[in-house]
Amino acid sequence: MTTSVEFFFDFSSPYGYLASNRIERVAERHGRSVIWRPFLVGAAMKVNERKPLARVPLVGDYAVRDVQRFARYWDIPFVIPSHWPVATVNACRAFYLLEETDHDAASRLAHALYHAYFCNDRDISDRETVVAVASELGHDPIQMTEGIQTDEIKQKLRSVNDEALARGVFGSPFIIVDSEPFWGADRLEQVDHCLSHGGW
Amino acid sequence: MTTSVEFFFDFSSPYGYLASNRIERVAERHGRSVIWRPFLVGAAMKVNERKPLARVPLVGDYAVRDVQRFARYWDIPFVIPSHWPVATVNACRAFYLLEETDHDAASRLAHALYHAYFCNDRDISDRETVVAVASELGHDPIQMTEGIQTDEIKQKLRSVNDEALARGVFGSPFIIVDSEPFWGADRLEQVDHCLSHGGW
């Protein structure tokens, strides 16, 4: 049994953002740490012939309402971004660049990127915005700009996406506790239950 | 403000079944009654170009696991039916036949049909099975068999389906509190919150 909870998410996923505000508290309550696993959920949705929520008639409008209500319910700041969904490849690469040497710095960046997108409506699909968010946390913007364009980081993200697909991770957020999969911010209560009882 | 909570559901929906076990308790806690609204969710899914959960790669397998886990979490009896999803037109028509004269009898039949399908693996797509379930509750099988084949009852179900589409009801279960829509058994906690606070 690992002592960690794996937290797969797409930076463009509002439900991922909601869960990101709670996942560490839930895990820590049971002596677990969180492994942050940003990935590109688009590939998995393609396999499933699913479209982004925003592009499904009725469901998209409902999701906007649901996510705003959910944020109020959990008392989490949230605004609908001007552009949603967006490509999050730069955000993911920046995360994995930091994660190579410092897991905590990487998770702080993940929080900051989500906050930039879902609280301050900054366009995190833009490389310069991602670098700016990182530099606000003290990271060197030139190193960051170069680092996220290396073949090594591109390959790292590809391998995470491949791993997600291979392990059946098809949505965001997707939380794996030991080998038990949970899809959705609305499953955090059951994640908590699972951690309390050592499984199902 | 109505004093009722509208509960739209498809008899083939396991999440609808889960919610059917809790919705009355939630509503009654706030002095509300429940209007049961079985409908055929397939039409709405077609509009949204969505497939039944069971037929989406990965998602279908996950849903089977999720629903079993959810039933254990809420301590509700549940078995995966041999055939899922099934056509529920006969089940819906039987419900609306009773509802014409006796709301309580109709909601008792709804519970019994869900129980037959998701606990006892009886095929409620079959008209004779639906009639048998009704007759176990004391309803006359000949009257029931004839009643669910009248043009009036067929038209009643069509009008409920049309109304569901017109009101943006695209999934099952779908709960409307005053004009606030909630999709999914996993939103019952927020339904409860909404009823406590008189809206959002």
Coordinates of C-alpha atoms in Angstrom, one line a residue:
Chain A
M1 CA 0.0 0.0 0.0
T2 CA 1.3 3.4 -1.0
T3 CA 1.1 6.3 1.5
S4 CA 0.0 8.6 -1.3
V5 CA -3.2 9.6 -3.0
E6 CA -2.8 10.2 -6.7
F7 CA -4.7 13.3 -8.0
F8 CA -5.0 13.4 -11.8
F9 CA -6.5 16.6 -13.2
D10 CA -6.6 18.9 -16.2
F11 CA -5.8 22.6 -15.5
S12 CA -8.8 23.5 -17.6
S13 CA -11.2 21.5 -15.4
P14 CA -13.3 23.5 -13.0
Y15 CA -14.2 20.4 -11.0
G16 CA -10.4 19.7 -10.9
Y17 CA -10.0 23.2 -9.4
L18 CA -12.7 22.6 -6.8
A19 CA -11.1 19.3 -5.8
S20 CA -7.6 20.8 -5.7
N21 CA -8.8 23.0 -2.8
R22 CA -9.7 20.0 -0.7
I23 CA -7.7 17.0 -1.7
E24 CA -4.7 17.8 0.5
R25 CA -6.8 18.3 3.6
V26 CA -8.6 15.0 3.0
A27 CA -5.4 13.1 2.4
E28 CA -3.6 14.6 5.4
R29 CA -6.4 13.7 7.7
H30 CA -5.5 10.1 7.1
G31 CA -1.7 10.6 7.1
R32 CA -1.4 10.5 3.3
S33 CA 0.3 12.8 0.9
V34 CA -0.9 13.8 -2.5
I35 CA 0.8 13.1 -5.8
W36 CA -0.3 15.8 -8.2
R37 CA -0.7 14.5 -11.7
P38 CA -1.7 17.2 -14.2
F39 CA -2.5 15.7 -17.6
L40 CA -4.3 16.5 -20.8
V41 CA -7.8 15.0 -20.4
G42 CA -8.6 15.7 -24.1
A43 CA -6.9 12.5 -25.3
A44 CA -8.9 10.3 -23.0
M45 CA -12.1 12.1 -24.0
K46 CA -11.3 11.4 -27.6
V47 CA -10.9 7.7 -26.9
N48 CA -14.4 7.8 -25.2
E49 CA -15.9 9.9 -28.0
R50 CA -16.8 12.5 -25.4
K51 CA -16.8 16.2 -25.9
P52 CA -15.7 18.9 -23.4
L53 CA -18.7 19.6 -21.1
A54 CA -18.9 23.2 -22.4
R55 CA -19.7 21.9 -25.9
V56 CA -22.5 19.5 -25.0
P57 CA -26.0 21.1 -25.4
L58 CA -27.8 21.6 -22.1
V59 CA -25.1 19.8 -20.1
G60 CA -22.6 22.7 -20.8
D61 CA -25.1 25.3 -19.4
Y62 CA -25.9 23.1 -16.5
A63 CA -22.2 22.6 -15.7
V64 CA -21.5 26.3 -15.6
R65 CA -24.4 26.7 -13.1
D66 CA -23.4 23.6 -11.1
V67 CA -19.8 24.5 -10.8
Q68 CA -20.6 28.0 -9.5
R69 CA -23.1 26.6 -7.0
F70 CA -20.6 24.0 -5.9
A71 CA -17.9 26.6 -5.3
R72 CA -20.3 28.6 -3.2
Y73 CA -21.3 25.4 -1.3
W74 CA -17.6 24.8 -0.5
D75 CA -16.9 28.5 0.0
I76 CA -14.2 28.6 -2.7
P77 CA -13.6 31.7 -4.9
F78 CA -14.5 31.0 -8.5
V79 CA -15.2 32.9 -11.7
I80 CA -16.1 31.4 -15.1
P81 CA -13.0 32.2 -17.3
S82 CA -13.6 34.2 -20.4
H83 CA -12.2 31.2 -22.4
W84 CA -13.1 27.7 -21.3
P85 CA -11.8 25.1 -21.9
V86 CA -8.3 26.1 -22.9
A87 CA -5.2 24.1 -23.9
T88 CA -3.1 23.4 -20.8
V89 CA 0.1 21.9 -22.3
N90 CA 2.3 24.8 -21.1
A91 CA 0.8 24.7 -17.6
C92 CA 1.4 20.9 -17.3
R93 CA 5.0 21.2 -18.6
A94 CA 5.8 24.0 -16.1
F95 CA 4.5 21.8 -13.3
Y96 CA 6.6 18.8 -14.4
L97 CA 9.7 21.0 -14.8
L98 CA 9.5 22.0 -11.1
E99 CA 8.5 18.5 -10.0
E100 CA 11.8 17.1 -11.2
T101 CA 13.6 18.8 -8.3
D102 CA 10.9 20.0 -5.8
H103 CA 7.5 18.4 -5.3
D104 CA 6.3 21.1 -3.0
A105 CA 7.2 23.9 -5.4
A106 CA 5.4 22.0 -8.1
S107 CA 2.2 21.7 -6.1
R108 CA 2.4 25.3 -5.1
L109 CA 2.6 26.2 -8.8
A110 CA -0.4 24.0 -9.5
H111 CA -2.5 25.9 -7.0
A112 CA -1.2 29.2 -8.4
L113 CA -2.1 28.2 -12.0
Y114 CA -5.6 27.1 -11.0
H115 CA -6.1 30.3 -9.0
A116 CA -4.9 32.4 -11.9
Y117 CA -7.3 30.7 -14.3
F118 CA -10.4 30.2 -12.1
C119 CA -10.1 33.2 -9.8
N120 CA -8.3 35.9 -11.9
D121 CA -9.4 34.9 -15.4
R122 CA -5.8 34.8 -16.6
D123 CA -5.3 32.8 -19.8
I124 CA -3.0 29.9 -18.7
S125 CA -3.0 28.5 -22.2
D126 CA -0.5 31.3 -22.9
R127 CA 3.1 30.4 -22.3
E128 CA 4.0 33.8 -21.1
T129 CA 1.2 33.8 -18.5
V130 CA 2.3 30.4 -17.2
V131 CA 5.9 31.8 -16.9
A132 CA 4.6 35.0 -15.2
V133 CA 2.6 32.9 -12.6
A134 CA 5.8 30.9 -11.9
S135 CA 7.9 34.0 -11.6
E136 CA 5.5 35.4 -9.1
L137 CA 6.3 32.4 -6.9
G138 CA 10.1 33.2 -7.2
H139 CA 11.0 31.0 -10.2
D140 CA 13.4 32.4 -12.8
P141 CA 11.3 33.4 -15.9
I142 CA 14.2 32.7 -18.4
Q143 CA 14.9 29.2 -17.0
M144 CA 11.2 28.5 -16.9
T145 CA 10.7 29.6 -20.5
E146 CA 13.6 27.5 -21.7
G147 CA 12.8 24.6 -19.5
I148 CA 9.3 24.0 -20.6
Q149 CA 10.4 23.8 -24.2
T150 CA 12.9 21.0 -23.8
D151 CA 12.3 17.6 -25.4
E152 CA 12.7 16.0 -22.0
I153 CA 9.8 17.9 -20.5
K154 CA 7.6 17.4 -23.6
Q155 CA 8.3 13.7 -23.3
K156 CA 7.6 13.7 -19.6
L157 CA 4.1 15.1 -20.2
R158 CA 3.5 12.6 -23.0
S159 CA 4.4 9.7 -20.7
V160 CA 2.0 11.0 -18.0
N161 CA -0.8 11.2 -20.6
D162 CA 0.0 7.7 -21.8
E163 CA 0.0 6.4 -18.3
A164 CA -3.3 8.0 -17.5
L165 CA -4.9 6.4 -20.6
A166 CA -3.3 3.0 -19.8
R167 CA -4.7 3.2 -16.2
G168 CA -8.2 4.1 -17.3
V169 CA -8.1 7.7 -16.1
F170 CA -10.7 9.2 -18.4
G171 CA -11.8 12.4 -16.6
S172 CA -10.8 15.3 -14.3
P173 CA -10.4 15.2 -11.4
F174 CA -9.6 11.5 -11.1
I175 CA -8.4 10.3 -7.7
I176 CA -6.7 7.0 -7.1
V177 CA -6.5 5.7 -3.5
D178 CA -4.4 2.5 -3.5
S179 CA -6.0 1.0 -6.6
E180 CA -9.5 2.4 -6.1
P181 CA -10.5 5.0 -8.7
F182 CA -12.8 8.0 -8.0
W183 CA -14.0 10.4 -10.7
G184 CA -15.2 13.9 -9.8
A185 CA -14.9 16.5 -7.1
D186 CA -18.2 15.1 -5.8
R187 CA -16.5 11.9 -4.8
L188 CA -14.2 13.5 -2.3
E189 CA -16.5 12.4 0.6
Q190 CA -16.2 8.8 -0.6
V191 CA -12.5 9.2 -1.0
D192 CA -12.5 10.3 2.7
H193 CA -14.6 7.3 3.6
C194 CA -12.3 5.0 1.7
L195 CA -9.2 6.4 3.5
S196 CA -10.9 6.0 6.8
H197 CA -11.8 2.4 6.2
G198 CA -8.7 1.2 4.3
G199 CA -10.7 0.5 1.2
W200 CA -14.1 -0.8 0.4
Chain B
M1 CA -42.9 28.8 -4.5
T2 CA -44.2 25.2 -4.8
T3 CA -44.1 23.0 -1.8
S4 CA -42.9 20.1 -3.9
V5 CA -39.6 18.8 -5.2
E6 CA -39.7 17.4 -8.7
F7 CA -37.8 14.2 -9.2
F8 CA -37.2 13.2 -12.8
F9 CA -35.7 9.8 -13.4
D10 CA -35.5 6.9 -15.8
F11 CA -36.3 3.4 -14.4
S12 CA -33.2 2.1 -16.0
S13 CA -30.9 4.6 -14.2
P14 CA -29.0 3.1 -11.3
Y15 CA -28.2 6.6 -10.0
G16 CA -31.9 7.3 -10.2
Y17 CA -32.5 4.2 -8.1
L18 CA -30.0 5.4 -5.5
A19 CA -31.6 8.8 -5.3
S20 CA -35.1 7.3 -5.1
N21 CA -34.1 5.7 -1.8
R22 CA -33.3 9.1 -0.3
I23 CA -35.3 11.8 -2.0
E24 CA -38.4 11.6 0.1
R25 CA -36.5 11.8 3.4
V26 CA -34.6 14.9 2.2
A27 CA -37.8 16.6 1.0
E28 CA -39.8 15.7 4.1
R29 CA -37.1 17.1 6.4
H30 CA -38.0 20.5 4.9
G31 CA -41.8 20.0 4.8
R32 CA -41.8 19.3 1.1
S33 CA -43.4 16.5 -0.9
V34 CA -41.9 14.8 -3.9
I35 CA -43.5 14.8 -7.4
W36 CA -42.2 11.6 -9.1
R37 CA -41.6 12.1 -12.8
P38 CA -40.4 9.0 -14.5
F39 CA -39.4 9.7 -18.1
L40 CA -37.4 8.2 -21.0
V41 CA -33.9 9.8 -20.7
G42 CA -32.9 8.4 -24.1
A43 CA -34.5 11.2 -26.1
A44 CA -32.6 13.8 -24.1
M45 CA -29.4 11.9 -24.6
K46 CA -29.9 11.8 -28.3
V47 CA -30.3 15.6 -28.4
N48 CA -27.0 15.9 -26.5
E49 CA -25.4 13.2 -28.7
R50 CA -24.6 11.3 -25.6
K51 CA -24.6 7.5 -25.2
P52 CA -25.9 5.5 -22.2
L53 CA -23.1 5.2 -19.6
A54 CA -22.8 1.5 -20.1
R55 CA -21.8 2.0 -23.8
V56 CA -19.0 4.5 -23.2
P57 CA -15.6 2.9 -23.1
L58 CA -13.9 3.1 -19.7
V59 CA -16.8 5.3 -18.3
G60 CA -19.2 2.3 -18.4
D61 CA -16.8 0.1 -16.4
Y62 CA -16.2 2.8 -14.0
A63 CA -19.9 3.5 -13.5
V64 CA -20.6 -0.1 -12.6
R65 CA -17.9 0.1 -10.0
D66 CA -19.0 3.5 -8.8
V67 CA -22.7 2.6 -8.5
Q68 CA -21.9 -0.5 -6.5
R69 CA -19.6 1.5 -4.2
F70 CA -22.2 4.3 -3.8
A71 CA -24.9 1.7 -2.9
R72 CA -22.6 0.3 -0.2
Y73 CA -21.8 3.8 1.0
W74 CA -25.5 4.6 1.5
D75 CA -26.3 1.1 2.7
I76 CA -28.8 0.4 -0.1
P77 CA -29.3 -3.1 -1.6
F78 CA -28.2 -3.2 -5.2
V79 CA -27.3 -5.7 -7.9
I80 CA -26.1 -5.0 -11.4
P81 CA -29.1 -6.2 -13.6
S82 CA -28.3 -8.9 -16.2
H83 CA -29.6 -6.4 -18.9
W84 CA -28.7 -2.8 -18.5
P85 CA -29.9 -0.3 -19.7
V86 CA -33.4 -1.5 -20.7
A87 CA -36.4 0.2 -22.3
T88 CA -38.7 1.5 -19.6
V89 CA -41.7 2.6 -21.5
N90 CA -44.0 0.0 -19.8
A91 CA -42.7 0.9 -16.4
C92 CA -43.4 4.6 -17.0
R93 CA -46.9 4.0 -18.4
A94 CA -47.8 1.9 -15.4
F95 CA -46.7 4.6 -13.1
Y96 CA -48.8 7.3 -14.9
L97 CA -51.8 5.0 -15.0
L98 CA -51.8 4.8 -11.2
E99 CA -50.9 8.5 -10.8
E100 CA -54.1 9.6 -12.5
T101 CA -56.0 8.6 -9.4
D102 CA -53.6 7.9 -6.6
H103 CA -50.2 9.6 -6.2
D104 CA -49.1 7.5 -3.3
A105 CA -49.9 4.3 -5.1
A106 CA -47.9 5.5 -8.0
S107 CA -44.9 6.3 -5.9
R108 CA -45.1 2.9 -4.2
L109 CA -45.1 1.3 -7.6
A110 CA -42.0 3.4 -8.6
H111 CA -40.2 2.0 -5.6
A112 CA -41.4 -1.5 -6.3
L113 CA -40.3 -1.4 -10.0
Y114 CA -36.8 0.0 -9.0
H115 CA -36.5 -2.7 -6.4
A116 CA -37.5 -5.4 -8.9
Y117 CA -34.9 -4.2 -11.4
F118 CA -32.0 -3.3 -9.2
C119 CA -32.4 -5.7 -6.3
N120 CA -34.1 -8.8 -7.8
D121 CA -32.8 -8.5 -11.4
R122 CA -36.4 -8.7 -12.9
D123 CA -36.6 -7.4 -16.4
I124 CA -38.9 -4.4 -16.1
S125 CA -38.7 -3.7 -19.8
D126 CA -41.1 -6.6 -20.1
R127 CA -44.8 -5.6 -19.9
E128 CA -45.8 -8.8 -18.0
T129 CA -43.1 -8.2 -15.4
V130 CA -44.4 -4.6 -14.9
V131 CA -47.9 -5.9 -14.5
A132 CA -46.7 -8.6 -12.1
V133 CA -45.0 -6.1 -9.9
A134 CA -48.1 -4.0 -9.8
S135 CA -50.3 -6.9 -9.0
E136 CA -48.0 -7.8 -6.0
L137 CA -49.0 -4.4 -4.7
G138 CA -52.7 -5.3 -5.1
H139 CA -53.5 -3.8 -8.4
D140 CA -55.7 -5.7 -10.8
P141 CA -53.5 -7.3 -13.5
I142 CA -56.1 -7.1 -16.3
Q143 CA -57.0 -3.5 -15.7
M144 CA -53.2 -2.7 -15.6
T145 CA -52.5 -4.6 -18.8
E146 CA -55.3 -2.8 -20.6
G147 CA -54.6 0.6 -19.0
I148 CA -51.0 0.9 -20.0
Q149 CA -51.9 0.3 -23.6
T150 CA -54.4 3.1 -24.0
D151 CA -53.7 6.1 -26.2
E152 CA -54.3 8.3 -23.3
I153 CA -51.5 6.8 -21.2
K154 CA -49.1 6.7 -24.2
Q155 CA -49.8 10.4 -24.8
K156 CA -49.3 11.2 -21.1
L157 CA -45.8 9.7 -21.2
R158 CA -45.0 11.5 -24.5
S159 CA -46.1 14.8 -22.9
V160 CA -43.8 14.2 -19.8
N161 CA -40.9 13.5 -22.1
D162 CA -41.6 16.6 -24.1
E163 CA -41.8 18.6 -20.9
A164 CA -38.6 17.2 -19.6
L165 CA -36.8 18.2 -22.9
A166 CA -38.4 21.6 -22.9
R167 CA -37.3 22.3 -19.3
G168 CA -33.7 21.1 -19.9
V169 CA -33.9 17.8 -18.0
F170 CA -31.1 15.9 -19.7
G171 CA -30.1 13.2 -17.3
S172 CA -31.3 10.9 -14.5
P173 CA -31.9 11.6 -11.7
F174 CA -32.7 15.2 -12.3
I175 CA -34.1 17.1 -9.3
I176 CA -35.8 20.5 -9.5
V177 CA -36.2 22.5 -6.3
D178 CA -38.3 25.6 -7.1
S179 CA -36.5 26.5 -10.4
E180 CA -33.0 25.2 -9.3
P181 CA -31.9 22.1 -11.2
F182 CA -29.7 19.4 -9.8
W183 CA -28.3 16.4 -11.8
G184 CA -27.2 13.2 -10.1
A185 CA -27.7 11.2 -6.9
D186 CA -24.5 12.9 -5.8
R187 CA -26.2 16.3 -5.6
L188 CA -28.7 15.2 -2.9
E189 CA -26.6 16.9 -0.2
Q190 CA -26.7 20.2 -2.2
V191 CA -30.5 19.7 -2.7
D192 CA -30.7 19.4 1.1
H193 CA -28.6 22.6 1.5
C194 CA -30.8 24.4 -1.0
L195 CA -34.0 23.4 0.8
S196 CA -32.5 24.5 4.1
H197 CA -31.5 27.9 2.8
G198 CA -34.5 28.6 0.5
G199 CA -32.4 28.7 -2.6
W200 CA -28.8 29.7 -3.4

